[in-house]
Short mmCIF file of C-alpha atoms and ligand atoms in Angstrom, two decimals:
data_model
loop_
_atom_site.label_atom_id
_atom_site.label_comp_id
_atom_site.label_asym_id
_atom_site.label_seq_id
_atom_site.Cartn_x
_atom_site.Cartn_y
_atom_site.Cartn_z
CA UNK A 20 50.39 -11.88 -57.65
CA UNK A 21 49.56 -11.41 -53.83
CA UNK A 22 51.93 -14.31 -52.16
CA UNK A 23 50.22 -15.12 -48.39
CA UNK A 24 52.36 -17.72 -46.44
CA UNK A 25 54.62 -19.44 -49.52
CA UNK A 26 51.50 -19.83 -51.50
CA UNK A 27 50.13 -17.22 -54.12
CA UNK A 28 46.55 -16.97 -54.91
CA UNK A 29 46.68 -14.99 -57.86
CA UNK A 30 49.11 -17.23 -59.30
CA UNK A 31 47.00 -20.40 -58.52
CA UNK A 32 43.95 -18.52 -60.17
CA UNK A 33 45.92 -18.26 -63.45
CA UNK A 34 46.70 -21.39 -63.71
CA UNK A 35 43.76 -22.75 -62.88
CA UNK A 36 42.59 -25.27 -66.11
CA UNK A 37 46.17 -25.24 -67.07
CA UNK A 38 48.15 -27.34 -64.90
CA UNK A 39 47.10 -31.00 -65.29
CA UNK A 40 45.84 -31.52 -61.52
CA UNK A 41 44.05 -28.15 -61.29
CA UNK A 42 40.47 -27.90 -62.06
CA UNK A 43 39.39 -25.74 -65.49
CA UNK A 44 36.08 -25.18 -66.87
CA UNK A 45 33.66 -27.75 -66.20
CA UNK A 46 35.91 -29.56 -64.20
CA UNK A 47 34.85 -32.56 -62.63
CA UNK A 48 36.39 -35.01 -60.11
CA UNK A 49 36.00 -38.66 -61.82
CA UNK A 50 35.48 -41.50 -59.46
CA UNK A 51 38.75 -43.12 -58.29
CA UNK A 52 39.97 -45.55 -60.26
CA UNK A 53 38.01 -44.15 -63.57
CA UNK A 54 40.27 -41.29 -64.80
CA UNK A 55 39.65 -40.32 -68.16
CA UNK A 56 42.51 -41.67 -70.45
CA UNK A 57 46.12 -39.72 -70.10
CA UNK A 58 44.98 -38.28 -66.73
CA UNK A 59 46.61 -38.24 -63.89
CA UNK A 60 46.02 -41.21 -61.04
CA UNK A 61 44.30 -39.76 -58.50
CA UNK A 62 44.21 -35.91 -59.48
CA UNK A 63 41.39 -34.01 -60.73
CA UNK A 64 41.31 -33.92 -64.23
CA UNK A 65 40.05 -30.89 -66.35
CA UNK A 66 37.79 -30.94 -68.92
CA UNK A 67 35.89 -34.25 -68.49
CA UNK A 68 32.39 -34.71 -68.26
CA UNK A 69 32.12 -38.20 -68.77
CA UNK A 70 33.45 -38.78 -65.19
CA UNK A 71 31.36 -35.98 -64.05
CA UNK A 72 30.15 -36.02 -60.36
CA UNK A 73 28.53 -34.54 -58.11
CA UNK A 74 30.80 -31.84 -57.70
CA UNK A 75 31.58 -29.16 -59.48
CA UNK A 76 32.98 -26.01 -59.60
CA UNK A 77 30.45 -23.34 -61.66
CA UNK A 78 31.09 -19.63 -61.24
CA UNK A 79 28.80 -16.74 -62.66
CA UNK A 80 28.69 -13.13 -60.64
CA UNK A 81 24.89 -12.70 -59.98
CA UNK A 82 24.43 -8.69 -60.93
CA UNK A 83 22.71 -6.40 -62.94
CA UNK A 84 23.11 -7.78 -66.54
CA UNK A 85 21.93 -3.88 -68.29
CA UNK A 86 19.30 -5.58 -70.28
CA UNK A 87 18.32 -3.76 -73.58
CA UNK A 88 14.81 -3.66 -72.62
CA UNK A 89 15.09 -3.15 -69.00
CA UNK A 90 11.55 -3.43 -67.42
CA UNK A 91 13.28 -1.79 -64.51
CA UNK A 92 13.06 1.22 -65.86
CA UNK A 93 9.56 0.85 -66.85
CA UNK A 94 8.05 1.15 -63.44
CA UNK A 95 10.73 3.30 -61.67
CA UNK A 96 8.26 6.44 -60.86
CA UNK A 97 11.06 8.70 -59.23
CA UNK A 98 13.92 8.19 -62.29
CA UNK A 99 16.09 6.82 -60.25
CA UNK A 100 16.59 4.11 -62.30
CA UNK A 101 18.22 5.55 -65.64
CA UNK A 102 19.80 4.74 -68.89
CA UNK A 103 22.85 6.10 -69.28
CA UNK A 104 25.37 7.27 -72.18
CA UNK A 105 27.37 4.32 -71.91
CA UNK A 106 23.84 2.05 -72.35
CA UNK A 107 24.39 0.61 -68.81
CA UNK A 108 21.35 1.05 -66.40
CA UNK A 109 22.57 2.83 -63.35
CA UNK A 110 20.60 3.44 -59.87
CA UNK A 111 20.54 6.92 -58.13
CA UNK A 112 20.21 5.43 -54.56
CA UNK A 113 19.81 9.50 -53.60
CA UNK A 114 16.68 9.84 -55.96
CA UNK A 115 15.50 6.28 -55.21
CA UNK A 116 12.19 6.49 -52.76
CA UNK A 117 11.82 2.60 -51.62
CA UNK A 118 8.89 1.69 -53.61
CA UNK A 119 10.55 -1.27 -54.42
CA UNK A 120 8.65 -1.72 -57.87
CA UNK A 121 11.79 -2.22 -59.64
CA UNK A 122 12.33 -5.82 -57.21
CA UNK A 123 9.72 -7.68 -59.15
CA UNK A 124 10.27 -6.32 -62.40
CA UNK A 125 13.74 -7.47 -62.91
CA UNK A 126 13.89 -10.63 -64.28
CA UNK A 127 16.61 -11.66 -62.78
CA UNK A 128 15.89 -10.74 -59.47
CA UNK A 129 19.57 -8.81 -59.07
CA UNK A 130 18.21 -5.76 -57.44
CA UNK A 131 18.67 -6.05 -53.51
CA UNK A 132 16.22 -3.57 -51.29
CA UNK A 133 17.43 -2.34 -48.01
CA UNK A 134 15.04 -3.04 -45.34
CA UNK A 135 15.50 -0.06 -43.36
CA UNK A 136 14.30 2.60 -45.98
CA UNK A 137 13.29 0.18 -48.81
CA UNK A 138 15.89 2.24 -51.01
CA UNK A 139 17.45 -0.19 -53.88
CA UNK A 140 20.86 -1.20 -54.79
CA UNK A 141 22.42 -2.76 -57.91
CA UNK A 142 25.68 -3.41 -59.73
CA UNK A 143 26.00 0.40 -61.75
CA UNK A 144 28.91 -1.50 -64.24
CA UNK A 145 31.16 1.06 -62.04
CA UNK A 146 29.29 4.47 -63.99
CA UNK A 147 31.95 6.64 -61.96
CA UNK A 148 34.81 4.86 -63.79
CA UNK A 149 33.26 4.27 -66.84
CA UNK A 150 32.89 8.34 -66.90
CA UNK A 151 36.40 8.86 -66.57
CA UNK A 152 37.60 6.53 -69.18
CA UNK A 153 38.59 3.73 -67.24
CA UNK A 154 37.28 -0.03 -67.01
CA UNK A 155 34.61 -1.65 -64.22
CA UNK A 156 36.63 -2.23 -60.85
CA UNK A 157 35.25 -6.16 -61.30
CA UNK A 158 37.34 -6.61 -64.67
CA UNK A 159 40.44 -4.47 -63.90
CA UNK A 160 40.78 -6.52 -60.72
CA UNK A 161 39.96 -10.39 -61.79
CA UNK A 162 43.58 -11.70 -62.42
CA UNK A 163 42.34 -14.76 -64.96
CA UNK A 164 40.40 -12.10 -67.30
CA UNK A 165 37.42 -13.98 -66.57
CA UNK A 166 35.29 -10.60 -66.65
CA UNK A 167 36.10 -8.59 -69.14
CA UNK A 168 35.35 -5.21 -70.65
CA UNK A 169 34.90 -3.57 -73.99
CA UNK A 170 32.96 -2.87 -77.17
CA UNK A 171 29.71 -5.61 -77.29
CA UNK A 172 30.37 -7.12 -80.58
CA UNK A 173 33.78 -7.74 -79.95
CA UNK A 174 33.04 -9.36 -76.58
CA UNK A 175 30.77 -11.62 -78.51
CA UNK A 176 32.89 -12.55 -81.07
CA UNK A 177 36.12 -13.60 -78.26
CA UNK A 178 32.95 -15.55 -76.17
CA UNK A 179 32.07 -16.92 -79.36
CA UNK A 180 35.55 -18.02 -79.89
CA UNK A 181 35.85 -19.17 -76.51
CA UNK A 182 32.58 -21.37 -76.54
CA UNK A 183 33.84 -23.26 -79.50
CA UNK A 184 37.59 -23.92 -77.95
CA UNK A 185 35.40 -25.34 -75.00
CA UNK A 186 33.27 -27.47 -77.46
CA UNK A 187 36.43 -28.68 -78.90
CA UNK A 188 38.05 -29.63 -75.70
CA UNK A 189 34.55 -31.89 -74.87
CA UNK A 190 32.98 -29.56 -72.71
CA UNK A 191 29.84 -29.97 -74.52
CA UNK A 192 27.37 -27.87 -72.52
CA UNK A 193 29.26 -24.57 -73.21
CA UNK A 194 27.21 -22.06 -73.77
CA UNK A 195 26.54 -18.24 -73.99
CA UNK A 196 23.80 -16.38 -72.03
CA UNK A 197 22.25 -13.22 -72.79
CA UNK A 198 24.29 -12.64 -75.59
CA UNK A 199 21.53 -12.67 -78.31
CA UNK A 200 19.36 -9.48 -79.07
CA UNK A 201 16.80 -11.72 -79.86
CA UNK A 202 16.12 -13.07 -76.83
CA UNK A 203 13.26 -11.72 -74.28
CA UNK A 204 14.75 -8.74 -73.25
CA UNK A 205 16.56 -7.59 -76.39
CA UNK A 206 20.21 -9.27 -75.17
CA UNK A 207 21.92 -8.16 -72.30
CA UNK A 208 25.05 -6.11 -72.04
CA UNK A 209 26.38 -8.14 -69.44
CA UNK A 210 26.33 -11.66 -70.48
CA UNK A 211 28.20 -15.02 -69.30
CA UNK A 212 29.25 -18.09 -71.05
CA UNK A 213 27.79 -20.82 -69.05
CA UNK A 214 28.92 -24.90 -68.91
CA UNK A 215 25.27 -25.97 -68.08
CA UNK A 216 21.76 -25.28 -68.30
CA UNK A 217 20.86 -21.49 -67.09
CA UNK A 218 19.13 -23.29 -64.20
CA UNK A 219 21.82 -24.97 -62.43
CA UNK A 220 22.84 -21.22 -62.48
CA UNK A 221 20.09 -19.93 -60.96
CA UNK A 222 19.28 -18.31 -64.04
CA UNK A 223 15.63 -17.79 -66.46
CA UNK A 224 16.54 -19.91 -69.03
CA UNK A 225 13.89 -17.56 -71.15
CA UNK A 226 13.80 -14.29 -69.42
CA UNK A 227 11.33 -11.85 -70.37
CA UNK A 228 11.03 -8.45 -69.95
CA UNK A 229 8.33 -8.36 -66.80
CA UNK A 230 6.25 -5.16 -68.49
CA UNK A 231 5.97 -6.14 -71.99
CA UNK A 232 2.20 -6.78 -71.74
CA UNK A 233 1.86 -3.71 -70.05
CA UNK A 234 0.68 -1.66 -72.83
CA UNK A 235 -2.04 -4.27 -74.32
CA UNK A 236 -3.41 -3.84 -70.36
CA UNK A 237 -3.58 -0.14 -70.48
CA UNK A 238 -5.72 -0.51 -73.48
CA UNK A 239 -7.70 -3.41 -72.53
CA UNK A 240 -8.14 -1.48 -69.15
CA UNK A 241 -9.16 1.75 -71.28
CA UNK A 242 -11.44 -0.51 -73.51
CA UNK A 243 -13.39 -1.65 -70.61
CA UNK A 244 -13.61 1.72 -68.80
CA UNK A 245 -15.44 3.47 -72.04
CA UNK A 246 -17.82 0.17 -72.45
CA UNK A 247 -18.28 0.88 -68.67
CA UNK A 248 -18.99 4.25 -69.18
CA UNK A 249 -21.19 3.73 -72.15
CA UNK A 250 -23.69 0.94 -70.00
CA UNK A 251 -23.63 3.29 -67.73
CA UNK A 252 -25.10 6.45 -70.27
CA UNK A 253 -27.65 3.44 -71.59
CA UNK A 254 -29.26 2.58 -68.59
CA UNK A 255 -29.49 6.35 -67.58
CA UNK A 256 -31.05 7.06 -71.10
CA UNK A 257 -33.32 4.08 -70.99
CA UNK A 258 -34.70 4.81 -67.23
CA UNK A 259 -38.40 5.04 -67.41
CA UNK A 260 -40.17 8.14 -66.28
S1 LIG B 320 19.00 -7.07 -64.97
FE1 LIG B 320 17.27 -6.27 -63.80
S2 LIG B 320 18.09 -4.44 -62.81
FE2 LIG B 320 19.50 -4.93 -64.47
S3 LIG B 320 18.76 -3.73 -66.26
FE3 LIG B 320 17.81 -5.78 -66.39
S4 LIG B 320 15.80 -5.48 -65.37
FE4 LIG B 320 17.11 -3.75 -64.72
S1 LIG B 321 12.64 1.34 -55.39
FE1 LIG B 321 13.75 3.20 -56.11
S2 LIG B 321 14.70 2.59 -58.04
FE2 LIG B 321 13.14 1.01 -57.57
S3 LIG B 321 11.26 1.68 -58.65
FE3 LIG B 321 11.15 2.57 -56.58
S4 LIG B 321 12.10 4.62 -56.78
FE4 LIG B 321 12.71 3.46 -58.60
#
């Protein structure tokens, strides 16, 4: 750990959920006086939602969650925007040519435009490290292992493991996000375990990806150009003389 004046933050971060008075998951501060049983008088307990409050401590990193069906990539008209080997979706700010189409289509609104050029930026799950065999800077860095890195299915079976340790414990709201492949966009390959409702996050709690109707408009589009087209023939055909 880092120590800064006698007190280490790293240190703190580990142990945060552990130690009786330090706030885990889903912490909440009960009212005075109305401690859950076997807490502490007058410390924050963890794990206790029947003395919830109004505050709380919720965490989630707002990037990129490299959806399976990315509608991103849909409209991108340059490439920038590109799958890669590793299944992440990566932007080439050098291709990118501000169009900005790629804002609305996300659906989780995680790509940020510059306002200067228009050019887009996004969480890339660190390509450049992933290419040389090494993990994203966010998970090599976070000292409680709070992000991690590795194969999907095993990440979902530890957050699956995780969720239930949290249901056990009484944190009732635990919950995964984006984990499923059957959800709008196919699952995401960045996904969170959450301790409320998506919203309180910020998050869809049904995303969708923004260009799946796209191709039933192309052909509705086409349908009504040829019946266009046709009217138009009839009328010239039926012109009198
Ligand atoms: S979260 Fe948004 S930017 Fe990331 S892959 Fe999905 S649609 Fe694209
Ligand atoms: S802003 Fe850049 S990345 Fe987004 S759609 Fe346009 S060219 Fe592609």
């Amino acid at each position: 750990g880092v120590g800064h004046e006698g007190f280490d933050a790293f240190e703190a971060a580990r142990n945060l959920g552990r130690a009786p008075a330090s706030p885990g998951p889903g912490a909440t501060s009960p009212p005075p006086g109305k401690a859950p049983a076997g807490a502490p008088a007058g410390e924050i307990s963890p794990l206790a939602p029947d003395g919830r409050t109004e505050l709380r401590w919720l965490m989630a990193s707002d990037v990129c969650k490299h959806c399976t069906h990315a509608a991103c990539l849909d409209v991108c008209p340059t490439g920038a925007l590109f799958r890669t080997e590793f299944g992440t979706v990566v932007v080439q700010e050098d291709v990118c040519n501000g169009c900005g189409y790629c804002v609305p289509a996300c659906p989780y609104g995680v790509i940020d435009q510059r306002k200067e050029d228009g050019r887009v930026w996004k969480c890339t799950l660190c390509y450049d490290r992933l290419g040389v065999g090494m993990e994203p800077a966010c998970a090599k860095a976070c000292p409680t292992d709070s992000i991690q890195f590795g194969p999907l299915e095993e990440l979902r079976e530890r957050a699956a493991g995780r969720v239930a340790q949290l249901h056990a414990a009484g944190v009732a709201d635990a919950r995964l996000y984006g984990e499923s492949p059957d959800d709008g966009v196919g699952g995401d390959g960045a996904f969170f375990l959450l301790l409320d409702e998506p919203e309180v996050y910020g998050l869809p709690p049904d995303p969708q990806v923004t260009t799946r109707d796209l191709p039933s408009m192309w052909r509705h589009a086409a349908t009504a150009a040829v019946t266009l087209a046709a009217l138009g023939v009839a009328s010239f055909v039926r012109r009198p003389r």
